[in-house]
Coordinates of C-alpha atoms in Angstrom, one line a residue:
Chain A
X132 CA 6.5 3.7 30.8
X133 CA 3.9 5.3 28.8
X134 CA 3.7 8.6 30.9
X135 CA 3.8 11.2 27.9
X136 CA 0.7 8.7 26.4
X137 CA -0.9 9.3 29.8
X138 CA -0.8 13.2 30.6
X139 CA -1.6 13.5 26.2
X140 CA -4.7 11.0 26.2
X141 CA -7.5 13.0 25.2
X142 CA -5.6 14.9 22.7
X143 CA -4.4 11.4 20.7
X144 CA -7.3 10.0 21.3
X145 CA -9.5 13.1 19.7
X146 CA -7.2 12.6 16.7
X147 CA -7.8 9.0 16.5
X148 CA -11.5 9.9 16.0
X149 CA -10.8 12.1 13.5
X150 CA -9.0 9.1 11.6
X151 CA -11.9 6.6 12.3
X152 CA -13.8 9.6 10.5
X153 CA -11.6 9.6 7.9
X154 CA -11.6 6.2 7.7
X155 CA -15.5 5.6 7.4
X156 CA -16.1 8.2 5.0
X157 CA -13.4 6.8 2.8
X158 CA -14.6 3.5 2.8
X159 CA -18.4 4.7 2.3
X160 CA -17.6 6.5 -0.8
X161 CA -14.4 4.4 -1.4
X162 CA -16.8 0.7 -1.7
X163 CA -20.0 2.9 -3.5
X164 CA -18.2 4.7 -6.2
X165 CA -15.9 1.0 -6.5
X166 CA -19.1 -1.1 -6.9
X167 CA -19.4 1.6 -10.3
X168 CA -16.0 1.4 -11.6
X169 CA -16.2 -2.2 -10.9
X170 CA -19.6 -2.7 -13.2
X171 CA -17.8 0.1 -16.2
X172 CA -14.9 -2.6 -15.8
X173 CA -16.9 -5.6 -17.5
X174 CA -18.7 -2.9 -19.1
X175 CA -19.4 -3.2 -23.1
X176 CA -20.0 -0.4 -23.7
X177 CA -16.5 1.1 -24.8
X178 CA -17.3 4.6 -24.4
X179 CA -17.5 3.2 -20.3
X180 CA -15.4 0.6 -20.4
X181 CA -11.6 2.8 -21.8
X182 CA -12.3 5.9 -19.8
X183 CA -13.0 3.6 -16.4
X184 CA -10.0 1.4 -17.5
X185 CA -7.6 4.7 -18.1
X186 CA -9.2 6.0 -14.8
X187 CA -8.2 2.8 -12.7
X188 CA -4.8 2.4 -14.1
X189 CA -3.6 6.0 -13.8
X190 CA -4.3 6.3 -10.2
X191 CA -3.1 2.7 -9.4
X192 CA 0.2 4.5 -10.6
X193 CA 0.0 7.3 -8.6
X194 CA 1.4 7.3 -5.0
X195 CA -1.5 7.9 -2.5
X196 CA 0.5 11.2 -0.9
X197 CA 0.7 12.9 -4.5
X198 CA -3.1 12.6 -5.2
X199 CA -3.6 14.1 -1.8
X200 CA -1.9 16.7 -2.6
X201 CA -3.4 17.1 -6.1
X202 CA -6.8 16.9 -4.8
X203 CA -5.4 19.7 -2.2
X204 CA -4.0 22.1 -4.9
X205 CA -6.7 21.8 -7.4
X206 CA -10.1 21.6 -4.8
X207 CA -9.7 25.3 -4.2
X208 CA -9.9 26.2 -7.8
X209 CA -12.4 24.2 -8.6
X210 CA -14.8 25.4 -5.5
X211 CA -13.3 29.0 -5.6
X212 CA -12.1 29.1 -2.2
X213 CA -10.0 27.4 0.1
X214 CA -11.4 23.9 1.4
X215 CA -11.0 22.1 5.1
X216 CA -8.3 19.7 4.8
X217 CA -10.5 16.9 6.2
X218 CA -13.1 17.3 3.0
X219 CA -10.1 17.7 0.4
X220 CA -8.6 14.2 2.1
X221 CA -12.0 12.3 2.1
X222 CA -12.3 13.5 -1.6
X223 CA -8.4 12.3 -2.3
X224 CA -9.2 8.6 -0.3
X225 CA -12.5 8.2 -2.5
X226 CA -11.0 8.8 -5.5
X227 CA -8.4 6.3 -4.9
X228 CA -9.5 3.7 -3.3
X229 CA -12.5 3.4 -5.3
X230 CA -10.0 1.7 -7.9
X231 CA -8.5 -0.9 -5.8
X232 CA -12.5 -1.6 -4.6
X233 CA -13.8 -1.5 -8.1
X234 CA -11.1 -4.0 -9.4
X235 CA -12.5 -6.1 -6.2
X236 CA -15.7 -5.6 -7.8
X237 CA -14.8 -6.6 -11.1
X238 CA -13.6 -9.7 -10.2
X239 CA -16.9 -10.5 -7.6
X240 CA -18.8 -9.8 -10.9
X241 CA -16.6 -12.0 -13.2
X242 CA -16.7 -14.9 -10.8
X243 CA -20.4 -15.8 -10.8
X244 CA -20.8 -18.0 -14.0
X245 CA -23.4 -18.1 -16.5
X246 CA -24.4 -21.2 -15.5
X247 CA -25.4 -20.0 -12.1
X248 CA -28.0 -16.9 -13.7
X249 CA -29.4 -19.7 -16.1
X250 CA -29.9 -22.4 -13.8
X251 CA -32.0 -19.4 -11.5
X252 CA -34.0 -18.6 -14.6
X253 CA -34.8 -22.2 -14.8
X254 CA -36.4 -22.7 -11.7
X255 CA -38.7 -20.1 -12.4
X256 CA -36.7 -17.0 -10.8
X257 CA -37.3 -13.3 -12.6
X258 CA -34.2 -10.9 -13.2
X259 CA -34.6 -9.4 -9.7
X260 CA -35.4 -12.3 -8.0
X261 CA -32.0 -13.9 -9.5
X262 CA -29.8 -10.6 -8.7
X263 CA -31.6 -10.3 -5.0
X264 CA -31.4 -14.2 -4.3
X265 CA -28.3 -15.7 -5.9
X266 CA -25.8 -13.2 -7.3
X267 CA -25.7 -10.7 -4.5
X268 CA -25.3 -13.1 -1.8
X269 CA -22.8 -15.8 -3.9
X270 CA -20.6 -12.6 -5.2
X271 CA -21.2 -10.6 -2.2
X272 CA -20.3 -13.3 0.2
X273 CA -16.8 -14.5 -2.6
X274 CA -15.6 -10.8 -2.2
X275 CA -16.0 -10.4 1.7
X276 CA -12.6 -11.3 2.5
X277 CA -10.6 -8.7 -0.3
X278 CA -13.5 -6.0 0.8
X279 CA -12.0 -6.4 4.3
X280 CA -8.5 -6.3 3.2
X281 CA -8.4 -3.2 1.5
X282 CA -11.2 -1.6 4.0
X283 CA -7.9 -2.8 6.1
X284 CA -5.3 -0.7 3.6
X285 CA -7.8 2.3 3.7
X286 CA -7.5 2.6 7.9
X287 CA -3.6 2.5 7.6
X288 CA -3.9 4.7 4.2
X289 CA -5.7 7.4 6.4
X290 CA -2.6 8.5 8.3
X291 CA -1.6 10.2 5.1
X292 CA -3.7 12.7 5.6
X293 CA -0.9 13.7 7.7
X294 CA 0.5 15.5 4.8
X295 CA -1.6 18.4 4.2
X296 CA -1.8 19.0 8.2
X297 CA -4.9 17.5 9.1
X298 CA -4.9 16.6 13.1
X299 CA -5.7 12.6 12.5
X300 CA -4.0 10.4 15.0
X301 CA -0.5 10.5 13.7
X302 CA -0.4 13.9 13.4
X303 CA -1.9 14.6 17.1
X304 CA 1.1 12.2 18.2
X305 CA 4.2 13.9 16.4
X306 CA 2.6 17.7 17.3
X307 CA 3.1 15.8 20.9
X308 CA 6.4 14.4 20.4
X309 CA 7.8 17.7 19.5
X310 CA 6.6 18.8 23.1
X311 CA 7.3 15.7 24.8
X312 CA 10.4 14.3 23.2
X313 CA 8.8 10.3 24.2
X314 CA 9.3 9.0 20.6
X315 CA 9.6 5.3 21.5
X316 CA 6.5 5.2 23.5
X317 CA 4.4 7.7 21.6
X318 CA 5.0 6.2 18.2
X319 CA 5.0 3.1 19.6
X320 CA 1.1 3.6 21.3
X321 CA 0.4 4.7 17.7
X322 CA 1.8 1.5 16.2
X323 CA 0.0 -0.6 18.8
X324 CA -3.7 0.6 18.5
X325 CA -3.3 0.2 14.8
X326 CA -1.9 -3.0 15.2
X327 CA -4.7 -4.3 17.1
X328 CA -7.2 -2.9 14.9
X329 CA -6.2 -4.5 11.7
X330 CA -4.6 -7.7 13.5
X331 CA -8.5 -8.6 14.5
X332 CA -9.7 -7.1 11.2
X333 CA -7.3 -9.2 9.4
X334 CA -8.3 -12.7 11.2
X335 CA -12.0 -11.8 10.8
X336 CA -10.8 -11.4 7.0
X337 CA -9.2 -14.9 7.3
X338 CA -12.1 -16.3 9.0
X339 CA -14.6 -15.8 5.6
X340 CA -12.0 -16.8 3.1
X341 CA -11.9 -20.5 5.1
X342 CA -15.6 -20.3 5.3
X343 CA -15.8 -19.8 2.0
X344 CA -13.3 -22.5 0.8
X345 CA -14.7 -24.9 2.5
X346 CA -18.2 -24.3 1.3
X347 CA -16.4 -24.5 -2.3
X348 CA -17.1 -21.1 -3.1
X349 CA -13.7 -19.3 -3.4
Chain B
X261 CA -17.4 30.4 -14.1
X262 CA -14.2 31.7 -14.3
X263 CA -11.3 29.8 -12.8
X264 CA -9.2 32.5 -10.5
X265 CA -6.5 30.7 -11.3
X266 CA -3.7 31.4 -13.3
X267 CA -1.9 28.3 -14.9
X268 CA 1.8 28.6 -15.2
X269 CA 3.2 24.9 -16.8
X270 CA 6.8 26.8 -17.2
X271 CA 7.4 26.1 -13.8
X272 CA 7.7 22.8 -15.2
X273 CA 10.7 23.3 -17.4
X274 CA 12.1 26.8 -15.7
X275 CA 14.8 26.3 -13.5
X276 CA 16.0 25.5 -11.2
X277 CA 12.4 23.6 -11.0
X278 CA 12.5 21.6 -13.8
X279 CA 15.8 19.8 -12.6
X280 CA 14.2 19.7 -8.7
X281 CA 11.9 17.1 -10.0
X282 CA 14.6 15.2 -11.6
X283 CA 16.8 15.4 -8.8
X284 CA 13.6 14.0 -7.1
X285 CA 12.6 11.3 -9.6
X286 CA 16.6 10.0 -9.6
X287 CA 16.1 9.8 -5.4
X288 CA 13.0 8.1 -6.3
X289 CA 14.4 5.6 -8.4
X290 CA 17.5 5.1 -6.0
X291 CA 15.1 4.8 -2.6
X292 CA 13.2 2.0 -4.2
X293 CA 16.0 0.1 -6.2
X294 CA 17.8 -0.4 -2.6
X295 CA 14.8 -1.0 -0.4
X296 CA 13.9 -3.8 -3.4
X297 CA 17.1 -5.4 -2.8
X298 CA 17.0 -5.3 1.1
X299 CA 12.7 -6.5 0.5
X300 CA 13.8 -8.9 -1.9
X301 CA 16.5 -11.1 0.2
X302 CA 14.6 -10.4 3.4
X303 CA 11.1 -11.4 2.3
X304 CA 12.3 -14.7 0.7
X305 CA 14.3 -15.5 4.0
X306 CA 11.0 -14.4 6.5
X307 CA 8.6 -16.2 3.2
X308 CA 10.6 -19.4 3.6
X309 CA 11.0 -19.8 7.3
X310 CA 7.1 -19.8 7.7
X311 CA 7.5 -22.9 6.2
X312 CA 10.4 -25.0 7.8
X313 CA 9.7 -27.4 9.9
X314 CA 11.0 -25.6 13.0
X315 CA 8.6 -24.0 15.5
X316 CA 10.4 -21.1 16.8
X317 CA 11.3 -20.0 13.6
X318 CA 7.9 -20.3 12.3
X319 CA 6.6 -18.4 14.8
X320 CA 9.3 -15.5 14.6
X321 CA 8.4 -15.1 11.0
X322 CA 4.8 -15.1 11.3
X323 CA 5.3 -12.4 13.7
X324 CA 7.1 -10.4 11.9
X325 CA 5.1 -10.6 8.8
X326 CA 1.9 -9.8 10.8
X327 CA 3.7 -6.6 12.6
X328 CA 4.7 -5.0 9.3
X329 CA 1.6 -5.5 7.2
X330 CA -0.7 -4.5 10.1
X331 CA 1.0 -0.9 11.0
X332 CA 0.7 2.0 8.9
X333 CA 4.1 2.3 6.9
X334 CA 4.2 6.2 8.0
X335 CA 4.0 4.9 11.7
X336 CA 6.6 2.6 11.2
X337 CA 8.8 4.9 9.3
X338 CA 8.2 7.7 12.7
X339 CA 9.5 5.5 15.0
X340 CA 12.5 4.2 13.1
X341 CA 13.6 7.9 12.0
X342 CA 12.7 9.6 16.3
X343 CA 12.3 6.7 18.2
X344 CA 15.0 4.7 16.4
X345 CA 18.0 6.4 17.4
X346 CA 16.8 6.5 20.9
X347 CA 16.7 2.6 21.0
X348 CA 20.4 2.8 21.5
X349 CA 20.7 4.9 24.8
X350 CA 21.6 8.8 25.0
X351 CA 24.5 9.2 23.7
X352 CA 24.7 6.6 20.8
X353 CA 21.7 8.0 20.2
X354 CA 23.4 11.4 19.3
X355 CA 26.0 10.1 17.3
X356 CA 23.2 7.9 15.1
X357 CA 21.3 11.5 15.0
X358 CA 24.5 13.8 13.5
X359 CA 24.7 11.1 10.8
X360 CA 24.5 13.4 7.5
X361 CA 22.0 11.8 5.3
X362 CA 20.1 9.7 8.1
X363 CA 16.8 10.2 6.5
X364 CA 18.1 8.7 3.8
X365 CA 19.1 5.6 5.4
X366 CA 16.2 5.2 7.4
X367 CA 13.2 5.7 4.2
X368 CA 15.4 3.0 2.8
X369 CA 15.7 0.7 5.9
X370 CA 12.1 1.2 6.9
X371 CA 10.7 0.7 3.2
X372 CA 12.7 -2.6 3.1
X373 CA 11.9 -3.9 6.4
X374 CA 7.7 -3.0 5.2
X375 CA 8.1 -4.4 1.7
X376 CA 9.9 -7.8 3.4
X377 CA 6.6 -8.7 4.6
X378 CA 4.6 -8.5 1.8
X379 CA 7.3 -10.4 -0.5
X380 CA 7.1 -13.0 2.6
X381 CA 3.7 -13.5 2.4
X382 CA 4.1 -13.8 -1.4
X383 CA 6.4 -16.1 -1.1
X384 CA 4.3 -18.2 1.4
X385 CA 1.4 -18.5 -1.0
X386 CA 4.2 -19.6 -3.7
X387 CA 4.9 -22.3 -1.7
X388 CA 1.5 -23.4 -1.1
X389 CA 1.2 -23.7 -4.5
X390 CA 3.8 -26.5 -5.3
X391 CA 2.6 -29.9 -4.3
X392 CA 3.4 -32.1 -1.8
X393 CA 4.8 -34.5 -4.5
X394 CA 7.6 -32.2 -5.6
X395 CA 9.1 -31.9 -1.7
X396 CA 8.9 -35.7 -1.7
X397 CA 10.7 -36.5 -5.2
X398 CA 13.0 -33.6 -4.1
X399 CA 13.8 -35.8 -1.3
X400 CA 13.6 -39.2 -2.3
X401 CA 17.0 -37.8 -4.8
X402 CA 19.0 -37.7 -1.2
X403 CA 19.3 -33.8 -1.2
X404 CA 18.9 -32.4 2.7
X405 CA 16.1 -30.0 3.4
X406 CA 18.5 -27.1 3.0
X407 CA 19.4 -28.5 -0.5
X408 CA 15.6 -28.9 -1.0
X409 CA 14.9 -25.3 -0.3
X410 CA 17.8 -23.8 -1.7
X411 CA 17.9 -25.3 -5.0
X412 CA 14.8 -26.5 -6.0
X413 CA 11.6 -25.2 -3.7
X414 CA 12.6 -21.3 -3.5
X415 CA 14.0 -20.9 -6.8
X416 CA 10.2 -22.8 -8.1
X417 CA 7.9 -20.7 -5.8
X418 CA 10.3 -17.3 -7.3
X419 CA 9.1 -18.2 -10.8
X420 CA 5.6 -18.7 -9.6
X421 CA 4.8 -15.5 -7.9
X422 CA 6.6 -13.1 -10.6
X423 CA 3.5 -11.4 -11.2
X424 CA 3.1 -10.3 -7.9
X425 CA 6.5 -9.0 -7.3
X426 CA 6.4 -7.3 -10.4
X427 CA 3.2 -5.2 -8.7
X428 CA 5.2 -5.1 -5.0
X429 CA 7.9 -3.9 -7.5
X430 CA 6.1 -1.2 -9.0
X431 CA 4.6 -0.1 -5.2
X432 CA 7.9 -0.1 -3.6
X433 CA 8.4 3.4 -5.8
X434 CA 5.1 4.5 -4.9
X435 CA 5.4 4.4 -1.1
X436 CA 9.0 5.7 -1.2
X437 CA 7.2 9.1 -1.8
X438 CA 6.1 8.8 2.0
X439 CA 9.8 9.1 3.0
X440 CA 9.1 13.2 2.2
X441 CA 7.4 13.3 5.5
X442 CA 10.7 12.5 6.7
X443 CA 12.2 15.0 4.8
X444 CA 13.8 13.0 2.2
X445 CA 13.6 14.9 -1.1
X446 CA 12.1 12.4 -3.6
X447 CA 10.2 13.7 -6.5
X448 CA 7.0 14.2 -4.1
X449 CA 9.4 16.2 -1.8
X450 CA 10.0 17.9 -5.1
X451 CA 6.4 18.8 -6.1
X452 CA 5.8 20.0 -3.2
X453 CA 8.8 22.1 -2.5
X454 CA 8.3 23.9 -6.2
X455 CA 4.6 24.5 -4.6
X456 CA 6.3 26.5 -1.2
X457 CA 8.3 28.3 -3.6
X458 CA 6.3 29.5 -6.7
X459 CA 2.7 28.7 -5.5
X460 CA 2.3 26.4 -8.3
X461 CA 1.6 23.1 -6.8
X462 CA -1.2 22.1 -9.1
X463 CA 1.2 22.0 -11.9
X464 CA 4.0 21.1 -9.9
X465 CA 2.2 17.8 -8.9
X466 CA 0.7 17.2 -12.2
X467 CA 4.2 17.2 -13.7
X468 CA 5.0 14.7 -10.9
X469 CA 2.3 12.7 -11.7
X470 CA 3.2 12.1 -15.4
X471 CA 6.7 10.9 -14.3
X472 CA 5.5 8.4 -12.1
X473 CA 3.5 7.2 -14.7
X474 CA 6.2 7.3 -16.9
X475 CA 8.3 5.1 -14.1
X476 CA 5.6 2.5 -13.4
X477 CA 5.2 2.4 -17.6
X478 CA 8.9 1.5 -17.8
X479 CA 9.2 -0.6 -14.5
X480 CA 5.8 -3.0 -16.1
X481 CA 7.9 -3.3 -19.7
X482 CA 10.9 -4.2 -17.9
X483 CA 9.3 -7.0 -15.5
X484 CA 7.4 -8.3 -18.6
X485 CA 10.6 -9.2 -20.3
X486 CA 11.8 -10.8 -17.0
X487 CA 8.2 -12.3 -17.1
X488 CA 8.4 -13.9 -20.3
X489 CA 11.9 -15.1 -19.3
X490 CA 11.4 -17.2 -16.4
X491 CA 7.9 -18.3 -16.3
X492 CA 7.0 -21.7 -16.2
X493 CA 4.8 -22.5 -18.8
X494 CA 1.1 -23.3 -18.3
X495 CA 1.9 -22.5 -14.5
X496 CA 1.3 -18.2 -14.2
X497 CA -1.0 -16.1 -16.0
X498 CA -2.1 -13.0 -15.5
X499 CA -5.3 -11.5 -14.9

């Protein structure tokens, strides 16, 4: 049933490597660079807050594929010579991601209340004492479950890499198909590690948001 | 530092370019309008039958909404457009292949059949919201469950969840762009085609870039007057 799979593994399997690559740098720089657009969100300051804001809403416009490609036309002017495709994608995924993470962010920041900072000053707490004790862990742990979403979106968002011919996992299987002609079961192995991936990351995503109702905290 | 690159936005407005990425946009708009309408009517049928009081139908939906979310869209739009066909056996299989404009078809199909899930799950968390008070005094007025559902519970939980439709709405154009990987000349297609042809890509999918903001622009007016038309008051805000 899955004999094209079987004689291909190595090949699909290299190339779903390349996406869990993919995948962790995107997320690294994705959540770090989010955790910044998230703090110029609630931001003051208006000379951080309207050029963050115009930042966030212009690429939560843009289809994923077309900043891909943007990133992929313009990367080699900037640097002055031609990039690896994988670099140009991880640079394309940080970019957007980091505004779906930093409106996560924004809203783990605007959730704790003032309340909860004065009544840590009260007991005695200092500024770093209150950020290290109280608001990291409370906003850290009310965001858990949306950080896992999207880190959920970003794994699936990967196989548009695709696009500008980098060998990720989807990629390695239709550069098969076209040898093989096994559609159903090579697209359907695809679909089916992916599916198991997410399904568990998904219910581990569940899991906290329960926790967290029932300890009154989301 | 000297950029060795030199900019040409004419290819913008030169033709047969210029009217390439308006022949893409008008794809676009007609990919996502469809795929809404199949979404729409799928995702409130899948949305509502998590909630009926019948196991096997409960348990069809969840499935189905848990399959779509948790595969990539490009997967699923693969196997529909190769492995789709094949589903049928050899030789229907052929015939379902010579169909002109299959592509087409299929980015629509497959975007619908995605999109449906997320409306359903929408749609579940709409119903979550209404109290179990309202299904009772529904009830207690001698309408049947169907009646309940039909006119009372779906068209409630519709009004509730506007403001996340309206953002389903305005993504539904966004992923038809991955339907160019199927061939399908949307604007991406578009942008990227001008790029094969004049090696001007960076401008190409800059120019794309502005009509897709333009598009989402028009698509969040139009679903705030649809907004300000149906919401209940004091029941959705937005953030």
């Amino acid at each position: 049933m899955f004999d094209a799979v079987a004689r291909n593994i190595t090949f699909l399997l290299g190339g779903f490597v390349v996406t869990l690559q993919l995948t962790f740098f995107a997320l690294a720089g994705g959540i770090a660079l989010g955790a910044l657009v998230g703090l110029g969100r609630i931001s003051k300051n208006k000379w951080i807050f309207q050029p963050v804001t115009l930042y966030v809403n212009f690429i939560r416009n843009m289809p994923l594929i077309l900043v891909i490609f943007w990133f992929y036309f313009v990367m080699p002017i900037i640097a002055g010579r031609p990039l690896n495709p994988f670099l140009s994608a991880v640079i394309s995924f940080i970019i957007f991601e980091a505004t779906y993470f930093g409106e996560i962010f924004r809203a783990g920041y605007q959730s704790i209340s003032k309340d909860l900072t004065s009544a840590a000053y009260s007991t005695g707490m200092t500024y770093i004492q209150t950020a290290r004790y109280i608001l990291i862990p409370v906003a850290f742990r009310r965001m858990l479950p949306s950080l896992i979403t999207q880190s959920i979106v970003t794994f699936q968002d990967t196989s548009l890499a695709f696009v500008i011919g980098l060998q990720e996992f989807v990629r390695r299987t239709s550069i098969v198909d076209n040898l093989e002609v096994r559609s159903i079961q090579l697209f359907g192995f695809v679909a089916i590690i992916f599916f198991i991936f997410c399904f568990i990351a998904s219910k581990i995503s569940r899991h906290f948001e329960e926790k967290g109702r029932k300890l009154g905290m989301i | 530092m000297g950029f060795a690159y030199d900019f040409d936005w004419g290819v913008l407005w030169r033709q047969p370019y210029g009217i390439w990425l308006l022949q893409g946009l008008w794809l676009t708009i007609k990919i996502g309008f469809v795929a809404w309408i199949v979404a729409f009517f799928l995702g409130v049928l899948v949305g509502t039958l998590r909630v009926t009081p019948w196991r096997w139908l409960r348990f069809i939906s969840t499935a189905y909404t848990e399959i779509f979310r948790n595969i990539p869209f490009l997967v699923q739009l693969f196997f529909w457009y190769y492995a789709g066909p094949m589903i049928f056996g050899e030789s229907l299989g052929r015939q379902i292949n010579q169909i002109v404009g299959l592509n087409f078809y299929v980015a629509i199909l497959a975007l619908g059949l995605y999109t449906a899930s997320r409306v359903a799950e929408h749609m579940r968390a709409g119903f979550a919201s209404i109290s179990r008070d309202q299904y009772q005094a529904v009830l207690s007025t001698g309408m049947t469950q169907y009646q309940m559902y039909r006119y009372v519970i779906i068209p409630y939980a519709l009004r509730i969840i506007i403001p996340p439709l309206t953002t389903e709405f305005l993504t539904i154009f966004k992923n038809s762009s991955v339907a160019m990987t199927i061939g399908v000349a949307e604007l991406t297609f578009m942008s990227y085609r001008i790029d094969a042809e004049t090696f001007h890509g960076l401008e190409a999918t800059t120019g794309a870039m502005v009509i897709y903001l333009i598009l989402g622009l028009t698509v969040v007016r139009a679903m705030g007057i649809i907004e300000a038309r149906f919401k209940i008051p004091g029941m959705i805000g937005r953030e």
